[in-house]
Amino acid sequence: IEPCGANLCGKVAWSKTNERLGTEILRAMKPAGRDRWEGRILDPRSGKVYDSTMTLKSAGVLRVEGCVMGFLCGGETWTRAN
């Protein structure tokens, strides 16, 4: 995850199978409050793009969620690799 203009973007930096490395999955994540961003996320398996939020839960722990139609949501908690 890195700055892209005034927003944040994120690319696949590691994968068990080395597939999709460098693919941008977090797109134009705009600040939406303290430790929270809103934008779009790409599901690399399906190729579909969804509305997304990400929230920094603690140092090194990020909750990322994607939603379809604003209410069908799913997500993952990501932990920073050492």
Tab-separated table of C-alpha atoms in Angstrom:
chain	number	residue	atom	x	y	z
A	1	ILE	CA	0.000	0.000	0.000
A	2	GLU	CA	1.420	3.353	-1.035
A	3	PRO	CA	0.339	6.906	-1.860
A	4	CYS	CA	-1.105	7.487	-5.329
A	5	GLY	CA	-1.729	11.204	-5.540
A	6	ALA	CA	-3.798	12.295	-2.522
A	7	ASN	CA	-5.125	8.737	-2.071
A	8	LEU	CA	-3.752	5.270	-1.259
A	9	CYS	CA	-3.403	2.338	-3.667
A	10	GLY	CA	-2.231	-1.202	-3.077
A	11	LYS	CA	-0.603	-3.860	-5.247
A	12	VAL	CA	-0.058	-7.578	-4.711
A	13	ALA	CA	3.473	-7.839	-3.339
A	14	TRP	CA	3.478	-11.527	-2.352
A	15	SER	CA	1.602	-14.657	-3.359
A	16	LYS	CA	2.090	-18.355	-2.590
A	17	THR	CA	1.912	-19.103	-6.314
A	18	ASN	CA	3.626	-15.900	-7.562
A	19	GLU	CA	0.529	-15.130	-9.592
A	20	ARG	CA	-0.829	-11.611	-9.972
A	21	LEU	CA	2.277	-9.955	-8.511
A	22	GLY	CA	2.131	-6.220	-9.139
A	23	THR	CA	-1.640	-6.211	-9.778
A	24	GLU	CA	-3.259	-3.115	-8.271
A	25	ILE	CA	-6.128	-4.335	-6.076
A	26	LEU	CA	-6.756	-1.305	-3.831
A	27	ARG	CA	-7.741	1.656	-5.999
A	28	ALA	CA	-8.060	5.347	-5.141
A	29	MET	CA	-8.684	4.810	-1.428
A	30	LYS	CA	-9.676	8.270	-0.154
A	31	PRO	CA	-9.461	9.351	3.500
A	32	ALA	CA	-12.868	8.879	5.196
A	33	GLY	CA	-12.082	9.596	8.833
A	34	ARG	CA	-9.410	8.693	11.333
A	35	ASP	CA	-7.585	5.529	10.195
A	36	ARG	CA	-10.294	4.834	7.565
A	37	TRP	CA	-10.352	4.994	3.747
A	38	GLU	CA	-12.981	4.369	1.053
A	39	GLY	CA	-12.485	3.462	-2.587
A	40	ARG	CA	-12.578	0.408	-4.836
A	41	ILE	CA	-11.070	-3.076	-4.592
A	42	LEU	CA	-10.359	-5.634	-7.311
A	43	ASP	CA	-11.035	-9.304	-6.629
A	44	PRO	CA	-8.117	-10.754	-8.604
A	45	ARG	CA	-9.784	-14.172	-8.861
A	46	SER	CA	-12.974	-12.933	-10.545
A	47	GLY	CA	-11.695	-9.704	-12.071
A	48	LYS	CA	-14.650	-7.807	-10.542
A	49	VAL	CA	-14.268	-4.432	-8.812
A	50	TYR	CA	-16.253	-3.565	-5.666
A	51	ASP	CA	-16.822	-0.592	-3.362
A	52	SER	CA	-14.395	-0.941	-0.492
A	53	THR	CA	-13.362	0.381	2.897
A	54	MET	CA	-10.223	-0.204	4.883
A	55	THR	CA	-9.711	0.550	8.553
A	56	LEU	CA	-6.443	0.509	10.468
A	57	LYS	CA	-7.259	-1.518	13.597
A	58	SER	CA	-3.817	-1.275	15.224
A	59	ALA	CA	-0.198	-0.954	14.186
A	60	GLY	CA	0.234	-3.543	11.438
A	61	VAL	CA	-3.419	-4.720	11.344
A	62	LEU	CA	-5.745	-3.540	8.559
A	63	ARG	CA	-9.385	-4.567	8.005
A	64	VAL	CA	-10.326	-4.528	4.303
A	65	GLU	CA	-13.938	-4.986	3.167
A	66	GLY	CA	-15.681	-4.985	-0.190
A	67	CYS	CA	-19.415	-4.587	-0.830
A	68	VAL	CA	-21.866	-5.284	-3.648
A	69	MET	CA	-24.995	-3.101	-3.782
A	70	GLY	CA	-23.871	-1.427	-0.554
A	71	PHE	CA	-24.970	-4.203	1.784
A	72	LEU	CA	-23.569	-7.578	0.666
A	73	CYS	CA	-20.137	-7.277	2.242
A	74	GLY	CA	-17.186	-9.494	2.980
A	75	GLY	CA	-13.673	-8.819	4.068
A	76	GLU	CA	-10.359	-9.877	5.455
A	77	THR	CA	-8.023	-8.721	8.192
A	78	TRP	CA	-4.506	-8.201	6.866
A	79	THR	CA	-1.415	-8.299	9.084
A	80	ARG	CA	1.810	-6.567	8.078
A	81	ALA	CA	4.561	-8.996	7.139
A	82	ASN	CA	7.835	-8.630	9.014
